[in-house]
mmCIF file with all atom_site columns, C-alpha atoms in Angstrom:
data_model
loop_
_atom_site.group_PDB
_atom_site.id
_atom_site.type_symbol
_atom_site.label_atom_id
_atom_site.label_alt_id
_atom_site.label_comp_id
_atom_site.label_asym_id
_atom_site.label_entity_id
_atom_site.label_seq_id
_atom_site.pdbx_PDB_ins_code
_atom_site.Cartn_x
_atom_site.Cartn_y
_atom_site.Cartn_z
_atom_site.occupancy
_atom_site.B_iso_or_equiv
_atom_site.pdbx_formal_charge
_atom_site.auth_seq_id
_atom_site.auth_comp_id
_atom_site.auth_asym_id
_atom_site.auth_atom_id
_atom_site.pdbx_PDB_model_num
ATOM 1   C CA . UNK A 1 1   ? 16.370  7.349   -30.059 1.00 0.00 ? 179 UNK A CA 1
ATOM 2   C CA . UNK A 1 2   ? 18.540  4.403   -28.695 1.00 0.00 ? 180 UNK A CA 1
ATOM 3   C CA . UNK A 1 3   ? 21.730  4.500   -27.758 1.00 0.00 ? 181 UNK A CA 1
ATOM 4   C CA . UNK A 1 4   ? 24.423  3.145   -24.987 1.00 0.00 ? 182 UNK A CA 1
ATOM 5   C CA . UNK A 1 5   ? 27.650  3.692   -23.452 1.00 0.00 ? 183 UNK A CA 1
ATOM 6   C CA . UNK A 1 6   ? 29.910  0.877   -22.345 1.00 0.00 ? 184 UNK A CA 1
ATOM 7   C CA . UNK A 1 7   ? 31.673  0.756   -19.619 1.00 0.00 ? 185 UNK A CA 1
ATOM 8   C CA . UNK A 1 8   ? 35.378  2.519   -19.987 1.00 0.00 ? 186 UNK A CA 1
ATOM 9   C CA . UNK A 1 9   ? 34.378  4.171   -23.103 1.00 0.00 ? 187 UNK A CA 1
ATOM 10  C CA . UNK A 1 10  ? 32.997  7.853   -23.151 1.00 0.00 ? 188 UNK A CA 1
ATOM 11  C CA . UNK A 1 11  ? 31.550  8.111   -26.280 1.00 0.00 ? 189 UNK A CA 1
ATOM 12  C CA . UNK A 1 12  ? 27.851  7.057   -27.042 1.00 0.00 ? 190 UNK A CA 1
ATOM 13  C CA . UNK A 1 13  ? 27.411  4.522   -29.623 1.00 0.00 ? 191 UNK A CA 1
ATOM 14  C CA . UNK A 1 14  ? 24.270  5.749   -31.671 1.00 0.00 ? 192 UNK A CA 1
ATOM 15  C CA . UNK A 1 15  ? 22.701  4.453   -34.813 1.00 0.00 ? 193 UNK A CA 1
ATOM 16  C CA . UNK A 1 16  ? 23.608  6.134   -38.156 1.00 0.00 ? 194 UNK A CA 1
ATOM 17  C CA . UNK A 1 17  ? 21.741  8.175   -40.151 1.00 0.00 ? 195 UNK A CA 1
ATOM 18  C CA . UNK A 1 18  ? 19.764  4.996   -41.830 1.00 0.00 ? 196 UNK A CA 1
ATOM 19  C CA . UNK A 1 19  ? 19.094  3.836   -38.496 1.00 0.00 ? 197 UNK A CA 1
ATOM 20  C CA . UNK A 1 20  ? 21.939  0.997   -37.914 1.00 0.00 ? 198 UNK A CA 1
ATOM 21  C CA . UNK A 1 21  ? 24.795  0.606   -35.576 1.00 0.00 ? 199 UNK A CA 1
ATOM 22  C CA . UNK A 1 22  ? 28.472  -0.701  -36.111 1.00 0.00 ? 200 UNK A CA 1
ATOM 23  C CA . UNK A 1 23  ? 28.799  -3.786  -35.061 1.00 0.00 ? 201 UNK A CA 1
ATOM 24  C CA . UNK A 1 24  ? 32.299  -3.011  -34.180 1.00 0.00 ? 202 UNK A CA 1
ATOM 25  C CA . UNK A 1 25  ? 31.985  -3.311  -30.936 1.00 0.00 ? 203 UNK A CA 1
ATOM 26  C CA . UNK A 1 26  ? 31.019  -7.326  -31.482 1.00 0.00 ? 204 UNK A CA 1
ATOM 27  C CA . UNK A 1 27  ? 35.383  -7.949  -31.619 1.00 0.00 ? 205 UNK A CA 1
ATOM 28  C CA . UNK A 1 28  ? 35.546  -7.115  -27.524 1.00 0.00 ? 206 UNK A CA 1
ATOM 29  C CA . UNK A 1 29  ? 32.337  -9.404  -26.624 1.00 0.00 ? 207 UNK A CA 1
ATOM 30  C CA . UNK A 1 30  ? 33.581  -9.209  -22.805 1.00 0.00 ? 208 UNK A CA 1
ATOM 31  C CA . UNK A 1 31  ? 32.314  -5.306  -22.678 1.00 0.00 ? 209 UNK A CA 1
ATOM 32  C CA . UNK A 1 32  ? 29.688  -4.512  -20.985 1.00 0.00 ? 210 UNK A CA 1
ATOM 33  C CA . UNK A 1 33  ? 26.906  -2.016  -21.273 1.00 0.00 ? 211 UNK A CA 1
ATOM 34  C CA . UNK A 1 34  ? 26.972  0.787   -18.893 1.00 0.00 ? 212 UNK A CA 1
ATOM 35  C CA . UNK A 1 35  ? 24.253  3.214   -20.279 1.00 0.00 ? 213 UNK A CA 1
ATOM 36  C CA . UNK A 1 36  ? 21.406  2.701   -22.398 1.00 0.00 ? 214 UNK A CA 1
ATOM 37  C CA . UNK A 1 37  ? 19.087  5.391   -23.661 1.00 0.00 ? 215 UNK A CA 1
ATOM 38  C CA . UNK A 1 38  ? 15.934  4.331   -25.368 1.00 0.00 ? 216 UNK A CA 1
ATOM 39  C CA . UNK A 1 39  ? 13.763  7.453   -24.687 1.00 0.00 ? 217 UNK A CA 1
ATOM 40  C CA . UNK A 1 40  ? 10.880  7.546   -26.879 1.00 0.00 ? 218 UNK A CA 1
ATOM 41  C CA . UNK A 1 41  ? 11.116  4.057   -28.394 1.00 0.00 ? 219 UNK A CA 1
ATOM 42  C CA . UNK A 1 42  ? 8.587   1.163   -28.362 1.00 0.00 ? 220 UNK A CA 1
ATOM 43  C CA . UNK A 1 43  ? 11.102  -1.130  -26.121 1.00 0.00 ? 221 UNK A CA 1
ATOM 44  C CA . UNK A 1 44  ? 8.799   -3.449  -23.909 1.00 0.00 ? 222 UNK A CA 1
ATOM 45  C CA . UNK A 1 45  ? 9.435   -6.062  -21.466 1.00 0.00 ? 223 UNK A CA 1
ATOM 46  C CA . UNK A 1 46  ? 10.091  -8.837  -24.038 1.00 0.00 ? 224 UNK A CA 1
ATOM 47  C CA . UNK A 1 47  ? 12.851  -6.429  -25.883 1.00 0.00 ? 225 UNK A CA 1
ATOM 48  C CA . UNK A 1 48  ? 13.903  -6.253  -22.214 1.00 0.00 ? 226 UNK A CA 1
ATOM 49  C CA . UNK A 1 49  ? 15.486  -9.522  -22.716 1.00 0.00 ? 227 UNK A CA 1
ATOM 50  C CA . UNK A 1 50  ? 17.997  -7.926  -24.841 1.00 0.00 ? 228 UNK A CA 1
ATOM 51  C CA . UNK A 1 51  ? 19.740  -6.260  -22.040 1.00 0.00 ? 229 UNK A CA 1
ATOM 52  C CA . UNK A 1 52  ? 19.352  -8.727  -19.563 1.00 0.00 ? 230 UNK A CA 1
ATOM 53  C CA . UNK A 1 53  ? 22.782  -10.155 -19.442 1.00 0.00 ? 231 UNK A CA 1
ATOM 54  C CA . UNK A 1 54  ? 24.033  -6.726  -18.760 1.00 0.00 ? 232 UNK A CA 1
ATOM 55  C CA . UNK A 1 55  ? 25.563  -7.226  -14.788 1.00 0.00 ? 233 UNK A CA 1
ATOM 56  C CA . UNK A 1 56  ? 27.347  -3.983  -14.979 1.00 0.00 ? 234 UNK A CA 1
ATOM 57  C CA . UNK A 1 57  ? 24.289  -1.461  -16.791 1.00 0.00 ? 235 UNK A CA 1
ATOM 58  C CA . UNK A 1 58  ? 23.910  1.235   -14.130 1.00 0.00 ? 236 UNK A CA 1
ATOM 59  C CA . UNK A 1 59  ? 21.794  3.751   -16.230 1.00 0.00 ? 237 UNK A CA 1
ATOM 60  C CA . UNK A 1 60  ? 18.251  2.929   -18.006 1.00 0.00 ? 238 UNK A CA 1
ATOM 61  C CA . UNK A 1 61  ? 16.423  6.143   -19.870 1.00 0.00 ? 239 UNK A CA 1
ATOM 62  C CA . UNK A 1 62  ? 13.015  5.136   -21.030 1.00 0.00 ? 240 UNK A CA 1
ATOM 63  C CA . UNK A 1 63  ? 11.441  9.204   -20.486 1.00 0.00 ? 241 UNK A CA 1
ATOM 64  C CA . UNK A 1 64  ? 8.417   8.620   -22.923 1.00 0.00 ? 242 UNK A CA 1
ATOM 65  C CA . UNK A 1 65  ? 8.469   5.498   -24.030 1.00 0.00 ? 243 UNK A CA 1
ATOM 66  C CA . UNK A 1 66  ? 5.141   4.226   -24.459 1.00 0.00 ? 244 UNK A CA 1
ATOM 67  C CA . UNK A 1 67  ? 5.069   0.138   -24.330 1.00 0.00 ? 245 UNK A CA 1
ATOM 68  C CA . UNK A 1 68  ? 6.704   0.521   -20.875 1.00 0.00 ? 246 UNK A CA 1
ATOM 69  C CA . UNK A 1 69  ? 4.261   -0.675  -18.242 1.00 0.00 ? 247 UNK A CA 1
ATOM 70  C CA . UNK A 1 70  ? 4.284   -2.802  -15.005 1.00 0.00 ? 248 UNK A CA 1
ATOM 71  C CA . UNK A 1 71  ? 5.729   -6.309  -16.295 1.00 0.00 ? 249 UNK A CA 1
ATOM 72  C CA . UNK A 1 72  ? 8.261   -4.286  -18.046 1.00 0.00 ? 250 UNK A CA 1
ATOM 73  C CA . UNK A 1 73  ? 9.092   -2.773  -14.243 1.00 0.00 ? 251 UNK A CA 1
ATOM 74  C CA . UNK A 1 74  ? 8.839   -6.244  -12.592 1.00 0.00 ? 252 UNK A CA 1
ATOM 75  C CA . UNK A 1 75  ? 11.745  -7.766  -15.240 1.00 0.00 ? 253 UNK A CA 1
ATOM 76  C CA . UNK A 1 76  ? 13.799  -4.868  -13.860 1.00 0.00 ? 254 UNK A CA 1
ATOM 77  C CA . UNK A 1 77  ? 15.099  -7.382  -11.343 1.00 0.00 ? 255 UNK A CA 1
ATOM 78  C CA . UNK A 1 78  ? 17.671  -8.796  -12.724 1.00 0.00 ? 256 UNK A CA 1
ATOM 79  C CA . UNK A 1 79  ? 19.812  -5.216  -12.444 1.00 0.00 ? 257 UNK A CA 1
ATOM 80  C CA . UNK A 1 80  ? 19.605  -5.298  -8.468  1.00 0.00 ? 258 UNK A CA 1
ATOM 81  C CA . UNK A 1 81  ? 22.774  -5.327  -7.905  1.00 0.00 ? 259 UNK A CA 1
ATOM 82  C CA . UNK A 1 82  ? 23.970  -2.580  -10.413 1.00 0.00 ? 260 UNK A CA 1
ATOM 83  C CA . UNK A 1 83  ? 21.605  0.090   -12.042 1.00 0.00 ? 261 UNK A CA 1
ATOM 84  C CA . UNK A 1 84  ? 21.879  3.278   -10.108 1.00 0.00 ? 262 UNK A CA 1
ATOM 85  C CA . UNK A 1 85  ? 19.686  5.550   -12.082 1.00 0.00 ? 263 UNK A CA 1
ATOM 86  C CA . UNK A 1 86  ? 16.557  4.935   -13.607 1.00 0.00 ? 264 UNK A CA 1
ATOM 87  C CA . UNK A 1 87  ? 14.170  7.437   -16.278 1.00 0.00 ? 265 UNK A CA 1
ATOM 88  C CA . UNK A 1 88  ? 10.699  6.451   -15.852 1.00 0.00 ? 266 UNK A CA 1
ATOM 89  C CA . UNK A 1 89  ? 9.373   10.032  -16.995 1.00 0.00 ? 267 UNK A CA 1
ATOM 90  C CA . UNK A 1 90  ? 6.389   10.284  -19.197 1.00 0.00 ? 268 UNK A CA 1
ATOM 91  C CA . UNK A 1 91  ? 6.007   6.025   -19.811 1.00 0.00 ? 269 UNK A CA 1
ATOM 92  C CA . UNK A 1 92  ? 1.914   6.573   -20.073 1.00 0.00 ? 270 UNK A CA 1
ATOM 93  C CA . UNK A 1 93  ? 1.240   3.009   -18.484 1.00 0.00 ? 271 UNK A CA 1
ATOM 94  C CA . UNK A 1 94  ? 3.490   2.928   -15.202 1.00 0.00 ? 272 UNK A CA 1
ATOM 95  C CA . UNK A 1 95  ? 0.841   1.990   -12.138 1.00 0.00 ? 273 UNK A CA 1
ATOM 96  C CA . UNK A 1 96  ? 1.699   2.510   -8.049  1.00 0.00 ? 274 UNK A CA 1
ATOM 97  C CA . UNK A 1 97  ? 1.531   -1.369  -8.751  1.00 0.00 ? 275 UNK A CA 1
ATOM 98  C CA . UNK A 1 98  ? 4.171   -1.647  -10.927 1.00 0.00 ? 276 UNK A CA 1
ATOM 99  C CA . UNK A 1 99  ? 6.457   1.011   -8.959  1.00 0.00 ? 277 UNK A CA 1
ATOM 100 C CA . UNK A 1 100 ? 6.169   -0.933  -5.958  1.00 0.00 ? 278 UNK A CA 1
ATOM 101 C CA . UNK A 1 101 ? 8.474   -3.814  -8.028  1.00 0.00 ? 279 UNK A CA 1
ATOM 102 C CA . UNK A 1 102 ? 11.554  -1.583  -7.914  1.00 0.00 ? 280 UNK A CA 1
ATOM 103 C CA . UNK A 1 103 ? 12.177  -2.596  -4.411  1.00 0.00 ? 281 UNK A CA 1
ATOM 104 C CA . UNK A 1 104 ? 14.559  -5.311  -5.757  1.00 0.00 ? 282 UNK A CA 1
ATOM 105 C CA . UNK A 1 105 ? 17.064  -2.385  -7.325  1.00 0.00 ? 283 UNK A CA 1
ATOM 106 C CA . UNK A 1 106 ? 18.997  -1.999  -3.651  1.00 0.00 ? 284 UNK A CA 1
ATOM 107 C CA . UNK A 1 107 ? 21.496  -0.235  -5.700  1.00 0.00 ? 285 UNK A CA 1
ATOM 108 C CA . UNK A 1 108 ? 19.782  2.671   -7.233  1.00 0.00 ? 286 UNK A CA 1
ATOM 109 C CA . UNK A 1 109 ? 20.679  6.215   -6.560  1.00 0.00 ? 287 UNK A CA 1
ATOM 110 C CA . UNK A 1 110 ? 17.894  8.119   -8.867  1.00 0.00 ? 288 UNK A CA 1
ATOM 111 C CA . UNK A 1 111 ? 14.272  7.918   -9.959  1.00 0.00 ? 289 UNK A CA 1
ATOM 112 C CA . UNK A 1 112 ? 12.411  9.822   -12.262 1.00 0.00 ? 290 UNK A CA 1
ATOM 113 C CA . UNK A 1 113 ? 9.306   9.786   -12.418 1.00 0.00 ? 291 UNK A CA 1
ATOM 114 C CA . UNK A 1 114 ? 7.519   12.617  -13.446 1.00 0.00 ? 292 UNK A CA 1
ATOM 115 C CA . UNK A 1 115 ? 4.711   12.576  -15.583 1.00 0.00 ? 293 UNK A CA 1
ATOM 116 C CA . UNK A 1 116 ? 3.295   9.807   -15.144 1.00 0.00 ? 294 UNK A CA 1
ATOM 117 C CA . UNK A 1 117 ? -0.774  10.106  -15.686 1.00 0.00 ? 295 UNK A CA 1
ATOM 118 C CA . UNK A 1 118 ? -1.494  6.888   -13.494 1.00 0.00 ? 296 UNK A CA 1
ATOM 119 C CA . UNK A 1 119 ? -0.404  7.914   -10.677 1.00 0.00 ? 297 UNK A CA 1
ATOM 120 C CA . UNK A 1 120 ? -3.241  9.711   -8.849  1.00 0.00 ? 298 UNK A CA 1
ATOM 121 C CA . UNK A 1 121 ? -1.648  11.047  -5.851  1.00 0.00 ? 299 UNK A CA 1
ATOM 122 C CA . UNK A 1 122 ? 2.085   11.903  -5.715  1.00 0.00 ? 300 UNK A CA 1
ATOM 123 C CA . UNK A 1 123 ? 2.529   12.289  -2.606  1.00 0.00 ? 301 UNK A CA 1
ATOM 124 C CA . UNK A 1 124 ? 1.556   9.245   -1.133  1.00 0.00 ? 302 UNK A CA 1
ATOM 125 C CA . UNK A 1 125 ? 4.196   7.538   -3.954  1.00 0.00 ? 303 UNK A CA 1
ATOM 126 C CA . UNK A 1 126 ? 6.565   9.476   -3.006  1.00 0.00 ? 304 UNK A CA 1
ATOM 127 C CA . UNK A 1 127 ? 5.907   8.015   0.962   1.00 0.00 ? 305 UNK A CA 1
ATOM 128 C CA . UNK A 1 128 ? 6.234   4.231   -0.385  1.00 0.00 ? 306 UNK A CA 1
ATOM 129 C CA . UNK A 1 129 ? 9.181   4.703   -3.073  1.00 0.00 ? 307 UNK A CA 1
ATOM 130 C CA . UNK A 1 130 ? 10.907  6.443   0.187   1.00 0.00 ? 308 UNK A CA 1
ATOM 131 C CA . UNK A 1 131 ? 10.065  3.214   2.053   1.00 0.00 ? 309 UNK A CA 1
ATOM 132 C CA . UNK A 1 132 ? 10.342  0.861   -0.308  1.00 0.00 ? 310 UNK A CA 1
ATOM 133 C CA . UNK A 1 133 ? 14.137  2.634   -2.077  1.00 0.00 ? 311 UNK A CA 1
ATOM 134 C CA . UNK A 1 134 ? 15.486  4.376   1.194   1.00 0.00 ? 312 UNK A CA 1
ATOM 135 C CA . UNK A 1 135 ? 18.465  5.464   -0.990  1.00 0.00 ? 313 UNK A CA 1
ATOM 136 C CA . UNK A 1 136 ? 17.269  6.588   -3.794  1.00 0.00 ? 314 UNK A CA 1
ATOM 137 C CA . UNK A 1 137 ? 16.564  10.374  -4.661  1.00 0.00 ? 315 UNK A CA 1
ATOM 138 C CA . UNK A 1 138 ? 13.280  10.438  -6.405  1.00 0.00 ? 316 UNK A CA 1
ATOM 139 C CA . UNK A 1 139 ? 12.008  13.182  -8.695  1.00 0.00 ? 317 UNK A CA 1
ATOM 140 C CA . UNK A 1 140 ? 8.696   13.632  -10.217 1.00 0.00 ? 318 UNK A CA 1
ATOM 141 C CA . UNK A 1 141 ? 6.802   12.996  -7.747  1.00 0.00 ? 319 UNK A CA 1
ATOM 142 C CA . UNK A 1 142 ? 6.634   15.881  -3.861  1.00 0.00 ? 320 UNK A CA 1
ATOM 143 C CA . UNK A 1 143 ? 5.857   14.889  -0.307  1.00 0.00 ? 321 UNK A CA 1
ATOM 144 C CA . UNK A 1 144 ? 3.071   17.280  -0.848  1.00 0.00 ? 322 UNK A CA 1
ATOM 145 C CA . UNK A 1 145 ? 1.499   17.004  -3.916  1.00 0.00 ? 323 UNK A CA 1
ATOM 146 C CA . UNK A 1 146 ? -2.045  15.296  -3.301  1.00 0.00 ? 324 UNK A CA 1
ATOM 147 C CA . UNK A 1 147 ? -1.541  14.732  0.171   1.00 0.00 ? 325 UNK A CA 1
ATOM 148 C CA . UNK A 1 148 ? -3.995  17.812  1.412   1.00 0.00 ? 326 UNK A CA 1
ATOM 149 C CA . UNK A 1 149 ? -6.113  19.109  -0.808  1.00 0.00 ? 327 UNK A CA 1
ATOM 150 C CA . UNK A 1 150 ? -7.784  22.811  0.098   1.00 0.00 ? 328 UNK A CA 1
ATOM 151 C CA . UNK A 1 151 ? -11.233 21.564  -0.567  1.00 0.00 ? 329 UNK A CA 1
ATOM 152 C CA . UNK A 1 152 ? -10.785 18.422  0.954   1.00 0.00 ? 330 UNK A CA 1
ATOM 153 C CA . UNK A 1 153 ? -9.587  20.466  4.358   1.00 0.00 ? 331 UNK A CA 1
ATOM 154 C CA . UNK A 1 154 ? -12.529 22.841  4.446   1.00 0.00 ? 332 UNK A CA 1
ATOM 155 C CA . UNK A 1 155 ? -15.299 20.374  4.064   1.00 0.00 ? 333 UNK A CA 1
ATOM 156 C CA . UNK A 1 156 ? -13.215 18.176  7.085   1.00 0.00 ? 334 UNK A CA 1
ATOM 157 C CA . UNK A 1 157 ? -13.536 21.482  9.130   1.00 0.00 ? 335 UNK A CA 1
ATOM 158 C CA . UNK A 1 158 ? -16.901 22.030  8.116   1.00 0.00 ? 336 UNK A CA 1
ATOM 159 C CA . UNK A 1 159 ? -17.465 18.185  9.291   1.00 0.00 ? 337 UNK A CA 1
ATOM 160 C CA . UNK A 1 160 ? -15.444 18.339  12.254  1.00 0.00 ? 338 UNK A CA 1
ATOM 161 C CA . UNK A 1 161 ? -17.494 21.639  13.585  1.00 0.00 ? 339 UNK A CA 1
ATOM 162 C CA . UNK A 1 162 ? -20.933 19.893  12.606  1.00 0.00 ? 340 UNK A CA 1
ATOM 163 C CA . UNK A 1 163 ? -20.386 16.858  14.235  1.00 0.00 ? 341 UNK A CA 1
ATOM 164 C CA . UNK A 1 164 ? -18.975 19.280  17.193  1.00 0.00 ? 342 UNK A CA 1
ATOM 165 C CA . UNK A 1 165 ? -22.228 21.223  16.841  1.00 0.00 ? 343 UNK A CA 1
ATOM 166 C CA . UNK A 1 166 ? -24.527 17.559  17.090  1.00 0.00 ? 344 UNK A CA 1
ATOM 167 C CA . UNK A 1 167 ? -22.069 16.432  19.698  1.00 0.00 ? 345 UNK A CA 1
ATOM 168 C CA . UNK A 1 168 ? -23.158 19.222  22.586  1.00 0.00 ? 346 UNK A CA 1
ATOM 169 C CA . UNK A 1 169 ? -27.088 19.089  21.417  1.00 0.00 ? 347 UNK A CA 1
ATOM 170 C CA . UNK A 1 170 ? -27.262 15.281  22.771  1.00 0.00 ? 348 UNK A CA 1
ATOM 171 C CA . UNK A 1 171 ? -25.024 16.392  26.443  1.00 0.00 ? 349 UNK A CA 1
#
């Protein structure tokens, strides 16, 4: 579903039920775009040049959508200086790699990104989007999750009282 919100207005403009919008708002062409939500569509990074000249867009929903991937994430750029919250949720392709681009969005306030299959431990994503975003609230992702795993902790304990074990046969 896509839809957006420009700035001043409270209502959503949405498509109708054959799928097209009014082009009524084409008679103000100084509005801007202040929220766009295109969860679940096949929007990649070249349909990302639609939005581009958008300087005031400060929301971006893409939860699901499935052509969204790391150059999509690197174009992101050009809304540094005014999106504030951002819906990564559930876009299939999203890397650490690609993540690590959203450095250049100083202004952003919120991050989701849960469910995201690539990313094979959490936690330490979490540690860098806290580094990397310092004011951004991210969700989706736990200090915890992958950090210590139970198995992984027993067999260093096990290793740790080996090596112990070795260590005071060769005193």
């Amino acid at each position: 579903m896509c839809k957006c919100r420009f700035a001043g207005q409270s209502e959503w403009l949405r498509p109708d039920s054959r799928g097209r919008f009014s082009y009524d708002f084409m008679s103000t062409p100084d509005t801007q775009i202040e929220e766009v939500d295109l969860s679940g569509t096949l929007i990649n990074h070249n349909g990302l040049e639609n939005l581009v000249n958008q300087n005031k867009l400060q929301t971006l929903s893409l939860p699901g959508c499935p052509e969204v991937d790391d150059w999509f994430l690197a174009r992101l750029h050009v809304f540094g200086e005014s999106l504030l919250e951002l819906d990564l949720s559930h876009c299939s392709r999203i890397t650490v790699g690609g993540l690590t681009a959203l450095q250049n969005l100083r202004k952003l306030k919120r991050l989701d990104i849960s469910g995201l299959p690539q990313l094979q431990n959490p936690g330490l994503v979490w540690i860098l989007l806290e580094e990397i975003l310092p004011h951004c609230r991210v969700t989706g992702a736990e200090y915890e999750q992958g950090l210590i795993q139970p198995d992984s902790q027993e067999q260093t304990e096990d290793h740790h009282e080996a090596s112990t074990h070795t260590g005071l046969r060769h005193l």
